[in-house]
Amino acid sequence: PDRNLKVTKQKMNLDNKQWIYVKRPEKEVTEEHYALRSVPVPPVADNQILVKSMYISVDPYMRIQQAATNTWSEPHPLNTMQQGGVVGEVIESRDSTGKIKAGDIVNIYTGWQMYSVVPASAARKLDVSVAPPSAGLGILGMPGRTAYFGLLEAGKPKPGETVVVSAAAGAVGSLVVQIAKIVGCRVVALAGAQEKLDWLKNDLGADAVINYKDHTTLQGMISALKEACPNGIDVYFDNTGGVTTDAVFHLINLRARILICGQITQYEGALDNPEMGPRLLHFILYKRATIQGILARDYMDRMDEMVGTMSQWIREGKIKMRETVVEGFDKLPQALNMLFHGANSG
């Protein structure tokens, strides 16, 4: 029988668990902001596929979208399923093109649920011979796209330049460190634990590392960065904001590029009422530097380009993958909360 069109009674009776976003957090996001519900899995129509989730992403941007005011889009609506990326196995396909078959591993954006019925055209088939399936949510997914295009297109790094990366042990930051090394830059990586600093320096090749927890004042961080960046800073890939970013302004070189990818220090309470920061834009004037925000969605149509290059780097051993996996669908809110306490690597 055709494995792609066969519909069994068991599939028709599948129960789907979903995490519903029910309460807007004022500070830290926890399980109290979600409710778990079960709903039937809908039937699969022509040109649709049924996907069973294997890995579901938790990302810092989710907290941004829980702000009460508009960001790059309207706030995530309450009483709806938490959105996010998914890697899963196709367990039924009615794709008339034959491109997506039962048994394929795909990347979809269908949120925190165990099963998804989506148009076959909305799924991206993953090549699991290059990297494990979970890479579709990391190195070969949205974080990879952010790091690759954010650094290379917006940052325009040149060989010999100094690139500073905050939250360098995270999903995006760890890739930025490696890509910057591939293109010949000197890389300074910041993280908050010795184990992470050792990984960044010994495994990923960072030239210097800084524990930001040891430098909590502006002058302290300026001193640490001066020591790590004797020739100044040409590119700053910012995932955190806060004191680190304030200090970087004092050390930027002529025509420096500051890339704003995240502001995780501001996500718990300062999104709707931002903290007043020091007035540092005169440094941008003096150095004729640029500040640019970067979003992965701006490069969605170039996904194949990124996957092709990153896959080659993986094969050549130039890019290393590290990830934090929390087992259990019921622990998704807890896993999201972990991001804001530095409990993840990669």
PDB file of C-alpha atoms in Angstrom, residues 61-179:
ATOM      1  CA  TYR A  61      12.204  36.317  21.058  1.00  0.00           C
ATOM      2  CA  MET A  62       9.129  34.641  22.550  1.00  0.00           C
ATOM      3  CA  ARG A  63       9.452  36.890  25.591  1.00  0.00           C
ATOM      4  CA  ILE A  64       9.748  39.949  23.328  1.00  0.00           C
ATOM      5  CA  GLN A  65       6.452  39.046  21.691  1.00  0.00           C
ATOM      6  CA  GLN A  66       4.839  38.860  25.133  1.00  0.00           C
ATOM      7  CA  ALA A  67       5.360  42.587  25.626  1.00  0.00           C
ATOM      8  CA  ALA A  68       2.186  44.645  25.974  1.00  0.00           C
ATOM      9  CA  THR A  69       3.178  46.950  23.088  1.00  0.00           C
ATOM     10  CA  ASN A  70       4.071  46.333  19.461  1.00  0.00           C
ATOM     11  CA  THR A  71       7.569  45.131  18.613  1.00  0.00           C
ATOM     12  CA  TRP A  72       8.275  43.940  15.052  1.00  0.00           C
ATOM     13  CA  SER A  73       4.704  42.681  15.157  1.00  0.00           C
ATOM     14  CA  GLU A  74       1.679  42.922  17.400  1.00  0.00           C
ATOM     15  CA  PRO A  75       1.941  41.237  20.822  1.00  0.00           C
ATOM     16  CA  HIS A  76       1.356  37.479  20.909  1.00  0.00           C
ATOM     17  CA  PRO A  77      -2.414  37.215  21.473  1.00  0.00           C
ATOM     18  CA  LEU A  78      -3.592  35.725  24.741  1.00  0.00           C
ATOM     19  CA  ASN A  79      -5.532  32.462  24.845  1.00  0.00           C
ATOM     20  CA  THR A  80      -3.840  31.161  21.731  1.00  0.00           C
ATOM     21  CA  MET A  81      -1.188  28.481  21.278  1.00  0.00           C
ATOM     22  CA  GLN A  82       2.390  29.571  21.897  1.00  0.00           C
ATOM     23  CA  GLN A  83       4.065  29.898  18.526  1.00  0.00           C
ATOM     24  CA  GLY A  84       7.502  28.468  17.778  1.00  0.00           C
ATOM     25  CA  GLY A  85       9.584  26.282  15.529  1.00  0.00           C
ATOM     26  CA  VAL A  86       9.186  22.507  15.374  1.00  0.00           C
ATOM     27  CA  VAL A  87      11.144  19.601  13.959  1.00  0.00           C
ATOM     28  CA  GLY A  88       9.046  16.518  13.495  1.00  0.00           C
ATOM     29  CA  GLU A  89       8.406  13.324  11.590  1.00  0.00           C
ATOM     30  CA  VAL A  90       5.776  13.190   8.856  1.00  0.00           C
ATOM     31  CA  ILE A  91       3.397  10.381   9.811  1.00  0.00           C
ATOM     32  CA  GLU A  92       0.912  11.007   7.005  1.00  0.00           C
ATOM     33  CA  SER A  93       1.320  12.836   3.709  1.00  0.00           C
ATOM     34  CA  ARG A  94      -1.220  13.803   1.084  1.00  0.00           C
ATOM     35  CA  ASP A  95       1.259  15.928  -0.822  1.00  0.00           C
ATOM     36  CA  SER A  96       0.339  15.617  -4.494  1.00  0.00           C
ATOM     37  CA  THR A  97       3.814  16.743  -5.559  1.00  0.00           C
ATOM     38  CA  GLY A  98       5.438  13.791  -3.799  1.00  0.00           C
ATOM     39  CA  LYS A  99       8.125  16.016  -2.306  1.00  0.00           C
ATOM     40  CA  ILE A 100       7.142  15.350   1.308  1.00  0.00           C
ATOM     41  CA  LYS A 101       6.614  11.700   2.244  1.00  0.00           C
ATOM     42  CA  ALA A 102       5.725   9.803   5.382  1.00  0.00           C
ATOM     43  CA  GLY A 103       8.884   9.224   7.393  1.00  0.00           C
ATOM     44  CA  ASP A 104      10.531  12.475   6.279  1.00  0.00           C
ATOM     45  CA  ILE A 105      11.908  14.803   8.954  1.00  0.00           C
ATOM     46  CA  VAL A 106      10.723  18.375   8.466  1.00  0.00           C
ATOM     47  CA  ASN A 107      10.994  21.841   9.972  1.00  0.00           C
ATOM     48  CA  ILE A 108       7.697  23.704  10.441  1.00  0.00           C
ATOM     49  CA  TYR A 109       6.510  26.723  12.417  1.00  0.00           C
ATOM     50  CA  THR A 110       3.435  25.400  14.163  1.00  0.00           C
ATOM     51  CA  GLY A 111       3.979  26.142  17.829  1.00  0.00           C
ATOM     52  CA  TRP A 112       3.954  24.230  21.084  1.00  0.00           C
ATOM     53  CA  GLN A 113       1.887  21.158  20.206  1.00  0.00           C
ATOM     54  CA  MET A 114       2.469  17.443  19.782  1.00  0.00           C
ATOM     55  CA  TYR A 115       0.857  17.096  16.340  1.00  0.00           C
ATOM     56  CA  SER A 116       0.424  19.524  13.464  1.00  0.00           C
ATOM     57  CA  VAL A 117      -1.558  19.407  10.248  1.00  0.00           C
ATOM     58  CA  VAL A 118      -0.068  21.873   7.762  1.00  0.00           C
ATOM     59  CA  PRO A 119       0.180  22.452   4.010  1.00  0.00           C
ATOM     60  CA  ALA A 120       3.016  20.376   2.596  1.00  0.00           C
ATOM     61  CA  SER A 121       4.377  23.567   1.042  1.00  0.00           C
ATOM     62  CA  ALA A 122       4.917  25.012   4.552  1.00  0.00           C
ATOM     63  CA  ALA A 123       7.361  22.253   5.533  1.00  0.00           C
ATOM     64  CA  ARG A 124      11.120  22.310   4.955  1.00  0.00           C
ATOM     65  CA  LYS A 125      12.585  18.835   4.534  1.00  0.00           C
ATOM     66  CA  LEU A 126      15.767  18.275   6.542  1.00  0.00           C
ATOM     67  CA  ASP A 127      18.820  16.364   5.386  1.00  0.00           C
ATOM     68  CA  VAL A 128      19.638  14.282   8.470  1.00  0.00           C
ATOM     69  CA  SER A 129      22.837  13.000   6.845  1.00  0.00           C
ATOM     70  CA  VAL A 130      24.414  16.427   7.486  1.00  0.00           C
ATOM     71  CA  ALA A 131      23.366  16.954  11.105  1.00  0.00           C
ATOM     72  CA  PRO A 132      20.882  15.452  13.569  1.00  0.00           C
ATOM     73  CA  PRO A 133      17.218  16.474  13.222  1.00  0.00           C
ATOM     74  CA  SER A 134      17.410  18.937  16.107  1.00  0.00           C
ATOM     75  CA  ALA A 135      19.840  21.046  14.047  1.00  0.00           C
ATOM     76  CA  GLY A 136      16.773  22.255  12.141  1.00  0.00           C
ATOM     77  CA  LEU A 137      15.969  24.411  15.174  1.00  0.00           C
ATOM     78  CA  GLY A 138      19.557  25.551  15.667  1.00  0.00           C
ATOM     79  CA  ILE A 139      22.569  25.591  13.419  1.00  0.00           C
ATOM     80  CA  LEU A 140      20.506  24.865  10.275  1.00  0.00           C
ATOM     81  CA  GLY A 141      17.421  26.759  11.401  1.00  0.00           C
ATOM     82  CA  MET A 142      16.407  30.195  12.598  1.00  0.00           C
ATOM     83  CA  PRO A 143      19.442  30.742  14.884  1.00  0.00           C
ATOM     84  CA  GLY A 144      21.762  29.747  12.052  1.00  0.00           C
ATOM     85  CA  ARG A 145      20.038  32.161   9.695  1.00  0.00           C
ATOM     86  CA  THR A 146      20.306  34.963  12.260  1.00  0.00           C
ATOM     87  CA  ALA A 147      24.009  34.383  12.894  1.00  0.00           C
ATOM     88  CA  TYR A 148      24.981  33.841   9.268  1.00  0.00           C
ATOM     89  CA  PHE A 149      23.251  36.780   7.634  1.00  0.00           C
ATOM     90  CA  GLY A 150      23.426  39.034  10.687  1.00  0.00           C
ATOM     91  CA  LEU A 151      27.202  38.831  10.888  1.00  0.00           C
ATOM     92  CA  LEU A 152      28.156  38.472   7.228  1.00  0.00           C
ATOM     93  CA  GLU A 153      25.629  40.842   5.619  1.00  0.00           C
ATOM     94  CA  ALA A 154      25.000  43.419   8.329  1.00  0.00           C
ATOM     95  CA  GLY A 155      28.359  43.158  10.131  1.00  0.00           C
ATOM     96  CA  LYS A 156      30.512  42.875   7.004  1.00  0.00           C
ATOM     97  CA  PRO A 157      33.528  41.551   8.952  1.00  0.00           C
ATOM     98  CA  LYS A 158      36.952  41.788   7.366  1.00  0.00           C
ATOM     99  CA  PRO A 159      39.965  39.542   8.092  1.00  0.00           C
ATOM    100  CA  GLY A 160      41.932  40.852  11.051  1.00  0.00           C
ATOM    101  CA  GLU A 161      39.066  42.884  12.515  1.00  0.00           C
ATOM    102  CA  THR A 162      37.934  42.436  16.114  1.00  0.00           C
ATOM    103  CA  VAL A 163      34.443  41.011  16.636  1.00  0.00           C
ATOM    104  CA  VAL A 164      32.878  41.072  20.117  1.00  0.00           C
ATOM    105  CA  VAL A 165      29.936  38.747  20.837  1.00  0.00           C
ATOM    106  CA  SER A 166      27.714  38.944  23.920  1.00  0.00           C
ATOM    107  CA  ALA A 167      25.772  35.867  25.088  1.00  0.00           C
ATOM    108  CA  ALA A 168      28.394  34.042  23.052  1.00  0.00           C
ATOM    109  CA  ALA A 169      27.528  30.579  24.351  1.00  0.00           C
ATOM    110  CA  GLY A 170      23.914  30.779  23.175  1.00  0.00           C
ATOM    111  CA  ALA A 171      22.365  29.375  20.016  1.00  0.00           C
ATOM    112  CA  VAL A 172      23.089  32.461  17.897  1.00  0.00           C
ATOM    113  CA  GLY A 173      26.170  33.747  19.699  1.00  0.00           C
ATOM    114  CA  SER A 174      28.110  30.481  19.484  1.00  0.00           C
ATOM    115  CA  LEU A 175      27.587  30.397  15.727  1.00  0.00           C
ATOM    116  CA  VAL A 176      28.630  34.027  15.339  1.00  0.00           C
ATOM    117  CA  VAL A 177      31.886  33.215  17.157  1.00  0.00           C
ATOM    118  CA  GLN A 178      32.625  30.362  14.754  1.00  0.00           C
ATOM    119  CA  ILE A 179      31.648  32.199  11.578  1.00  0.00           C
TER     120      ILE A 179
END
